[in-house]
Coordinates of C-alpha atoms in Angstrom, one line a residue:
X282 CA 42.0 94.6 136.1
X283 CA 46.1 93.8 135.0
X284 CA 47.7 91.1 138.3
X285 CA 50.9 93.6 139.5
X286 CA 54.0 92.0 138.7
X287 CA 55.9 90.8 141.7
X288 CA 59.9 92.1 141.8
X289 CA 61.9 89.4 142.8
X290 CA 65.1 90.9 144.0
X291 CA 68.1 88.4 144.7
X292 CA 67.2 86.8 141.1
X293 CA 67.4 90.0 139.7
X294 CA 70.3 90.9 142.6
X295 CA 71.9 87.5 141.4
X296 CA 72.2 88.0 137.7
X297 CA 73.8 91.9 138.4
X298 CA 76.5 89.9 140.4
X299 CA 76.4 87.4 137.1
X300 CA 77.1 90.3 134.6
X301 CA 79.7 91.5 136.7
X302 CA 82.1 88.5 137.0
X303 CA 81.8 88.1 133.5
X304 CA 82.7 92.1 133.1
X305 CA 85.5 91.2 135.6
X306 CA 86.8 88.6 133.8
X307 CA 87.5 89.7 130.2
X308 CA 90.8 89.4 129.5
X309 CA 91.6 93.0 129.3
X310 CA 93.0 94.4 125.9
X311 CA 96.5 93.7 126.9
X312 CA 96.7 90.5 126.9
X313 CA 94.2 89.5 124.7
X314 CA 96.8 91.4 121.9
X315 CA 99.7 90.4 124.2
X316 CA 102.4 89.2 121.5
X317 CA 106.3 86.8 121.5
X318 CA 108.4 87.9 119.7
X319 CA 110.5 84.8 120.1
X320 CA 107.8 81.5 118.3
X321 CA 105.3 84.9 117.5
X322 CA 102.6 83.6 118.4
X323 CA 99.9 85.6 120.8
X324 CA 100.0 83.4 125.0
X325 CA 96.9 84.3 125.5
X326 CA 94.9 82.3 122.5
X327 CA 98.3 80.2 121.1
X328 CA 96.9 81.6 117.1
X329 CA 101.0 82.8 115.2
X330 CA 101.1 85.6 113.6
X331 CA 100.8 84.9 109.5
X332 CA 104.3 84.4 108.0
X333 CA 104.6 87.9 105.8
X334 CA 104.0 89.4 109.0
X335 CA 106.6 88.3 111.4
X336 CA 109.6 91.8 109.4
X337 CA 107.3 94.3 109.6
X338 CA 106.0 93.2 113.1
X339 CA 110.1 92.5 114.5
X340 CA 110.3 96.0 112.9
X341 CA 107.1 98.4 112.5
X342 CA 105.7 100.2 116.5
X343 CA 101.5 99.7 117.1
X344 CA 100.6 102.6 118.1
X345 CA 100.4 103.1 121.1
X346 CA 104.2 102.1 121.6
X347 CA 104.9 105.6 120.2
X348 CA 102.4 107.2 122.1
X349 CA 103.5 105.3 125.3
X350 CA 106.6 108.4 125.6
X351 CA 105.1 111.5 124.0
X352 CA 104.0 114.7 125.8
X353 CA 99.9 113.7 126.4
X354 CA 100.2 110.9 124.6
X355 CA 101.0 112.4 121.4
X356 CA 97.2 114.5 121.2
X357 CA 97.1 116.7 118.5
X358 CA 99.8 115.1 116.2
X359 CA 99.3 112.9 112.9
X360 CA 99.9 109.2 112.8
X361 CA 99.6 107.1 109.1
X362 CA 100.2 103.6 108.4
X363 CA 103.0 102.2 106.5
X364 CA 100.7 100.5 104.5
X365 CA 98.6 104.6 103.0
X366 CA 102.1 105.1 102.4
X367 CA 102.4 103.1 100.6
X368 CA 99.1 101.7 98.5
X369 CA 97.9 105.5 98.0
X370 CA 99.9 108.5 96.8
X371 CA 97.7 110.6 98.6
X372 CA 97.7 111.8 102.1
X373 CA 95.9 109.4 104.4
X374 CA 96.6 110.3 108.5
X375 CA 94.9 110.3 111.7
X376 CA 94.7 113.1 113.6
X377 CA 94.0 112.2 117.7
X378 CA 92.0 113.9 119.0
X379 CA 91.4 112.1 122.2
X380 CA 93.6 108.7 124.2
X381 CA 92.3 106.6 126.9
X382 CA 95.4 104.4 127.9
X383 CA 95.2 101.1 129.0
X384 CA 97.1 102.0 132.8
X385 CA 97.6 98.5 134.4
X386 CA 99.8 96.8 130.4
X387 CA 103.3 97.0 130.9
X388 CA 104.9 100.4 129.5
X389 CA 101.8 101.6 129.1
X390 CA 101.2 100.0 125.4
X391 CA 97.4 100.1 124.8
X392 CA 94.9 101.6 125.2
X393 CA 91.9 102.9 122.9
X394 CA 92.0 106.3 120.9
X395 CA 89.8 108.5 118.7
X396 CA 90.3 111.1 116.2
X397 CA 89.9 112.9 113.0
X398 CA 90.6 110.5 110.3
X399 CA 92.0 111.9 106.3
X400 CA 91.6 109.9 104.0
X401 CA 92.6 109.7 100.8
X402 CA 93.0 113.2 101.3
X403 CA 89.7 113.5 102.2
X404 CA 88.9 114.6 105.5
X405 CA 85.8 113.2 107.8
X406 CA 84.4 115.6 109.7
X407 CA 83.9 113.5 113.0
X408 CA 85.8 112.1 115.6
X409 CA 85.5 108.9 116.4
X410 CA 87.5 105.5 117.3
X411 CA 91.5 104.0 115.9
X412 CA 90.8 100.8 114.4
X413 CA 93.9 98.5 114.3
X414 CA 96.3 100.3 117.1
X415 CA 97.2 97.4 117.1
X416 CA 98.4 96.3 114.1
X417 CA 102.6 96.9 114.2
X418 CA 102.9 99.5 110.6
X419 CA 102.1 103.5 112.9
X420 CA 104.7 105.5 112.0
X421 CA 104.1 108.9 113.6
X422 CA 104.4 112.5 110.9
X423 CA 107.1 114.3 112.1
X424 CA 106.3 117.8 113.0
X425 CA 108.2 119.5 109.6
X426 CA 106.2 117.3 107.0
X427 CA 103.3 117.7 109.5
X428 CA 102.0 121.0 106.7
X429 CA 102.4 118.9 103.6
X430 CA 100.0 116.9 104.6
X431 CA 97.4 119.2 105.6
X432 CA 97.7 121.0 102.6
X433 CA 97.3 118.6 100.0
X434 CA 94.5 119.8 98.4
X435 CA 92.0 116.3 96.4
X436 CA 92.0 115.7 92.6
X437 CA 88.2 117.2 91.2
X438 CA 85.8 113.6 90.3
X439 CA 85.1 112.4 87.4
X440 CA 82.2 113.4 86.0
X441 CA 80.3 110.8 85.8
X442 CA 79.5 108.1 83.0
X443 CA 76.5 106.6 81.7
X444 CA 75.6 104.1 79.3
X445 CA 72.0 102.4 78.0
X446 CA 70.0 100.1 80.3
X447 CA 69.9 96.7 78.1
X448 CA 66.8 96.6 76.1
X449 CA 64.8 93.7 78.0
X450 CA 65.5 95.5 80.8
X451 CA 65.0 99.3 78.4
X452 CA 60.8 98.2 77.9
X453 CA 60.4 97.4 81.1
X454 CA 61.3 100.7 82.6
X455 CA 60.3 102.8 80.3
X456 CA 56.4 100.9 80.2
X457 CA 57.0 101.4 84.1
X458 CA 57.4 105.3 83.7
X459 CA 54.6 105.2 80.7
X460 CA 52.2 103.5 83.5
X461 CA 53.5 105.7 86.3
X462 CA 53.3 109.0 84.3
X463 CA 50.6 108.9 82.1
X464 CA 50.9 110.6 78.9
X465 CA 54.0 112.4 79.8
X466 CA 56.8 111.1 77.4
X467 CA 59.0 108.6 78.7
X468 CA 61.7 110.0 79.3
X469 CA 65.2 107.4 78.5
X470 CA 66.4 104.9 80.9
X471 CA 70.3 105.5 82.0
X472 CA 72.9 103.7 84.2
X473 CA 75.8 105.8 85.8
X474 CA 78.7 103.4 86.0
X475 CA 79.2 104.7 89.5
X476 CA 79.7 103.2 92.3
X477 CA 78.5 106.2 95.2
X478 CA 78.7 103.3 98.0
X479 CA 80.6 101.8 100.6
X480 CA 79.8 98.6 101.9
X481 CA 80.6 99.1 105.6
X482 CA 79.4 98.2 108.8
X483 CA 79.0 102.6 108.9
X484 CA 77.0 102.4 105.6
X485 CA 75.0 99.1 107.4
X486 CA 74.4 101.3 110.9
X487 CA 74.0 104.4 109.0
X488 CA 70.3 102.0 107.3
X489 CA 68.8 101.2 110.3
X490 CA 68.9 104.0 111.7
X491 CA 67.4 105.5 108.4
X492 CA 64.5 102.4 108.2
X493 CA 64.0 103.2 112.7
X494 CA 63.6 107.0 112.0
X495 CA 60.7 106.5 109.5
X496 CA 59.6 102.6 110.6
X497 CA 59.8 103.6 114.5
X498 CA 60.7 101.3 116.7
X499 CA 58.8 98.1 118.4
X500 CA 56.8 99.0 121.6

Protein backbone atom coordinates (compact mmCIF):
# COMPACT_ATOMS: atom_id res chain seq x y z
CA UNK A 1 0.00 0.00 0.00
CA UNK A 2 1.41 3.37 -1.01
CA UNK A 3 1.99 5.75 1.85
CA UNK A 4 -0.05 8.91 1.48
CA UNK A 5 2.05 12.05 1.22
CA UNK A 6 1.37 14.45 4.06
CA UNK A 7 0.67 18.01 3.05
CA UNK A 8 2.86 20.66 4.65
CA UNK A 9 0.49 23.61 4.52
CA UNK A 10 2.68 26.04 6.48
CA UNK A 11 5.78 25.27 4.39
CA UNK A 12 3.81 25.67 1.17
CA UNK A 13 2.39 28.99 2.34
CA UNK A 14 5.87 30.20 3.31
CA UNK A 15 7.18 29.24 -0.14
CA UNK A 16 4.41 31.22 -1.84
CA UNK A 17 5.10 34.24 0.39
CA UNK A 18 8.82 34.14 -0.46
CA UNK A 19 8.03 33.88 -4.18
CA UNK A 20 5.60 36.80 -3.92
CA UNK A 21 8.12 38.98 -2.08
CA UNK A 22 10.81 38.13 -4.63
CA UNK A 23 8.42 39.07 -7.44
CA UNK A 24 7.52 42.40 -5.79
CA UNK A 25 11.17 43.26 -5.09
CA UNK A 26 12.24 42.81 -8.73
CA UNK A 27 13.13 46.12 -10.39
CA UNK A 28 10.78 47.43 -13.04
CA UNK A 29 12.04 48.12 -16.52
CA UNK A 30 11.69 51.84 -15.84
CA UNK A 31 14.20 51.40 -12.99
CA UNK A 32 16.46 48.92 -14.78
CA UNK A 33 16.81 50.97 -17.99
CA UNK A 34 16.71 54.46 -16.49
CA UNK A 35 19.54 56.64 -17.83
CA UNK A 36 21.34 59.72 -16.55
CA UNK A 37 21.88 61.73 -19.74
CA UNK A 38 24.63 63.85 -18.16
CA UNK A 39 26.91 61.00 -17.09
CA UNK A 40 25.53 58.43 -19.58
CA UNK A 41 25.24 55.88 -16.77
CA UNK A 42 22.35 53.71 -15.67
CA UNK A 43 21.68 54.50 -11.98
CA UNK A 44 20.43 50.98 -11.21
CA UNK A 45 23.50 49.08 -12.47
CA UNK A 46 26.08 51.88 -12.56
CA UNK A 47 27.13 50.83 -16.08
CA UNK A 48 28.11 53.45 -18.64
CA UNK A 49 26.87 53.32 -22.20
CA UNK A 50 29.45 52.85 -24.99
CA UNK A 51 30.91 56.13 -26.20
CA UNK A 52 29.82 55.40 -29.79
CA UNK A 53 26.18 55.34 -28.62
CA UNK A 54 26.19 58.74 -26.94
CA UNK A 55 25.34 60.70 -30.10
CA UNK A 56 22.31 58.55 -30.93
CA UNK A 57 21.14 58.55 -27.31
CA UNK A 58 21.07 62.36 -27.27
CA UNK A 59 19.42 62.72 -30.70
CA UNK A 60 17.17 59.68 -31.13
CA UNK A 61 14.23 58.37 -29.05
CA UNK A 62 13.15 55.15 -27.42
CA UNK A 63 10.02 53.48 -28.73
CA UNK A 64 7.83 54.37 -25.75
CA UNK A 65 9.04 57.96 -25.81
CA UNK A 66 7.31 58.15 -29.20
CA UNK A 67 4.26 56.10 -28.20
CA UNK A 68 3.54 58.14 -25.05
CA UNK A 69 2.51 61.19 -27.07
CA UNK A 70 0.39 59.39 -29.66
CA UNK A 71 -3.28 58.54 -29.86
CA UNK A 72 -4.00 54.98 -28.64
CA UNK A 73 -0.26 54.71 -27.95
CA UNK A 74 0.47 54.24 -31.65
CA UNK A 75 -1.52 51.03 -32.19
CA UNK A 76 -1.75 50.43 -35.93
CA UNK A 77 1.16 52.72 -36.85
CA UNK A 78 4.48 51.68 -38.40
CA UNK A 79 7.83 52.11 -36.65
CA UNK A 80 11.33 51.47 -37.92
CA UNK A 81 14.86 51.84 -36.56
CA UNK A 82 17.74 54.02 -37.66
CA UNK A 83 20.05 51.01 -37.97
CA UNK A 84 17.57 49.31 -40.34
CA UNK A 85 17.36 52.40 -42.54
CA UNK A 86 21.14 52.59 -42.78
CA UNK A 87 21.91 48.89 -43.23
CA UNK A 88 19.12 47.64 -45.52
CA UNK A 89 17.73 48.92 -48.80
CA UNK A 90 14.56 46.86 -48.25
CA UNK A 91 11.96 48.24 -45.82
CA UNK A 92 12.09 46.86 -42.29
CA UNK A 93 9.47 47.95 -39.78
CA UNK A 94 7.04 46.92 -37.04
CA UNK A 95 3.27 47.40 -37.21
CA UNK A 96 2.10 47.73 -33.62
CA UNK A 97 -0.95 45.71 -32.59
CA UNK A 98 -0.85 45.89 -28.77
CA UNK A 99 0.81 48.06 -26.12
CA UNK A 100 1.15 47.52 -22.38
CA UNK A 101 2.40 50.70 -20.69
CA UNK A 102 4.16 50.84 -17.33
CA UNK A 103 2.06 53.58 -15.70
CA UNK A 104 4.42 53.81 -12.72
CA UNK A 105 7.27 55.11 -14.89
CA UNK A 106 7.89 58.79 -15.34
CA UNK A 107 6.24 60.17 -18.52
CA UNK A 108 4.94 56.60 -19.18
CA UNK A 109 7.94 55.94 -21.45
CA UNK A 110 8.43 52.26 -20.55
CA UNK A 111 6.45 49.10 -21.15
CA UNK A 112 5.96 46.25 -23.61
CA UNK A 113 4.68 46.26 -27.17
CA UNK A 114 3.60 43.59 -29.65
CA UNK A 115 3.34 43.75 -33.42
CA UNK A 116 3.95 42.20 -36.83
CA UNK A 117 7.51 42.41 -38.11
CA UNK A 118 8.42 43.06 -41.73
CA UNK A 119 12.17 42.52 -42.14
CA UNK A 120 13.90 43.22 -45.44
CA UNK A 121 10.56 43.34 -47.21
CA UNK A 122 9.39 39.95 -45.89
CA UNK A 123 6.35 40.13 -43.64
CA UNK A 124 5.91 37.61 -40.85
CA UNK A 125 2.52 36.08 -40.19
CA UNK A 126 2.52 35.92 -36.38
CA UNK A 127 2.27 38.67 -33.80
CA UNK A 128 5.18 38.68 -31.35
CA UNK A 129 6.68 40.90 -28.68
CA UNK A 130 8.93 43.69 -29.95
CA UNK A 131 12.51 43.56 -28.74
CA UNK A 132 15.06 46.33 -28.09
CA UNK A 133 12.31 48.84 -27.23
CA UNK A 134 14.75 50.64 -24.88
CA UNK A 135 17.21 51.39 -27.70
CA UNK A 136 17.53 55.02 -28.74
CA UNK A 137 17.08 54.58 -32.50
CA UNK A 138 13.32 54.23 -33.08
CA UNK A 139 11.55 56.36 -35.67
CA UNK A 140 7.90 56.80 -36.60
CA UNK A 141 7.09 56.28 -40.27
CA UNK A 142 4.93 59.20 -41.46
CA UNK A 143 1.46 58.30 -42.67
CA UNK A 144 2.09 59.53 -46.20
CA UNK A 145 5.01 57.04 -46.48
CA UNK A 146 3.30 54.00 -44.93
CA UNK A 147 1.85 52.76 -48.22
CA UNK A 148 5.24 53.08 -49.87
CA UNK A 149 6.72 50.76 -47.23
CA UNK A 150 3.83 48.29 -47.51
CA UNK A 151 3.81 48.11 -51.33
CA UNK A 152 7.44 46.99 -51.56
CA UNK A 153 7.85 43.68 -53.39
CA UNK A 154 10.94 41.66 -52.43
CA UNK A 155 13.20 40.39 -55.19
CA UNK A 156 12.87 36.69 -56.07
CA UNK A 157 15.23 34.32 -54.36
CA UNK A 158 18.31 33.50 -56.43
CA UNK A 159 18.54 29.89 -57.64
CA UNK A 160 20.38 27.50 -55.36
CA UNK A 161 23.79 26.49 -56.67
CA UNK A 162 25.37 23.11 -55.99
CA UNK A 163 28.97 21.91 -55.81
CA UNK A 164 30.45 18.45 -55.62
CA UNK A 165 31.47 16.93 -52.29
CA UNK A 166 35.17 16.35 -51.51
CA UNK A 167 36.35 12.98 -52.92
CA UNK A 168 36.56 11.11 -49.62
CA UNK A 169 33.21 12.36 -48.34
CA UNK A 170 31.67 11.68 -51.78
CA UNK A 171 32.89 8.08 -51.68
CA UNK A 172 31.46 7.61 -48.17
CA UNK A 173 28.05 9.01 -49.19
CA UNK A 174 27.93 6.84 -52.34
CA UNK A 175 28.80 3.76 -50.31
CA UNK A 176 26.07 4.61 -47.78
CA UNK A 177 23.50 5.13 -50.53
CA UNK A 178 24.46 1.88 -52.22
CA UNK A 179 24.23 0.01 -48.91
CA UNK A 180 20.81 1.43 -48.12
CA UNK A 181 19.37 1.22 -51.64
CA UNK A 182 20.57 -2.26 -52.61
CA UNK A 183 20.88 -2.68 -56.38
CA UNK A 184 19.46 0.78 -57.15
CA UNK A 185 21.94 3.11 -58.85
CA UNK A 186 23.41 5.58 -56.39
CA UNK A 187 22.66 9.25 -57.04
CA UNK A 188 25.51 11.72 -57.32
CA UNK A 189 25.64 13.65 -54.01
CA UNK A 190 25.89 17.44 -54.30
CA UNK A 191 26.23 20.15 -51.67
CA UNK A 192 23.82 23.14 -51.86
CA UNK A 193 25.45 26.56 -51.44
CA UNK A 194 22.66 27.92 -49.32
CA UNK A 195 22.30 28.58 -45.62
CA UNK A 196 18.62 28.38 -44.81
CA UNK A 197 18.94 27.98 -41.04
CA UNK A 198 18.94 31.11 -38.87
CA UNK A 199 20.54 30.19 -35.56
CA UNK A 200 18.59 32.35 -33.14
CA UNK A 201 16.55 31.66 -30.00
CA UNK A 202 13.38 31.06 -32.05
CA UNK A 203 15.13 28.34 -34.07
CA UNK A 204 16.30 26.44 -30.96
CA UNK A 205 12.87 26.88 -29.32
CA UNK A 206 11.19 25.41 -32.41
CA UNK A 207 13.64 22.51 -32.47
CA UNK A 208 12.95 21.76 -28.79
CA UNK A 209 9.18 21.81 -29.37
CA UNK A 210 9.56 19.46 -32.36
CA UNK A 211 11.69 17.07 -30.30
CA UNK A 212 9.14 17.02 -27.46
CA UNK A 213 6.31 16.43 -29.95
CA UNK A 214 8.09 13.38 -31.39
CA UNK A 215 9.57 11.92 -28.19
CA UNK A 216 7.04 13.14 -25.66
CA UNK A 217 7.74 14.72 -22.29
CA UNK A 218 9.16 12.90 -19.30
CA UNK A 219 6.53 11.73 -16.80
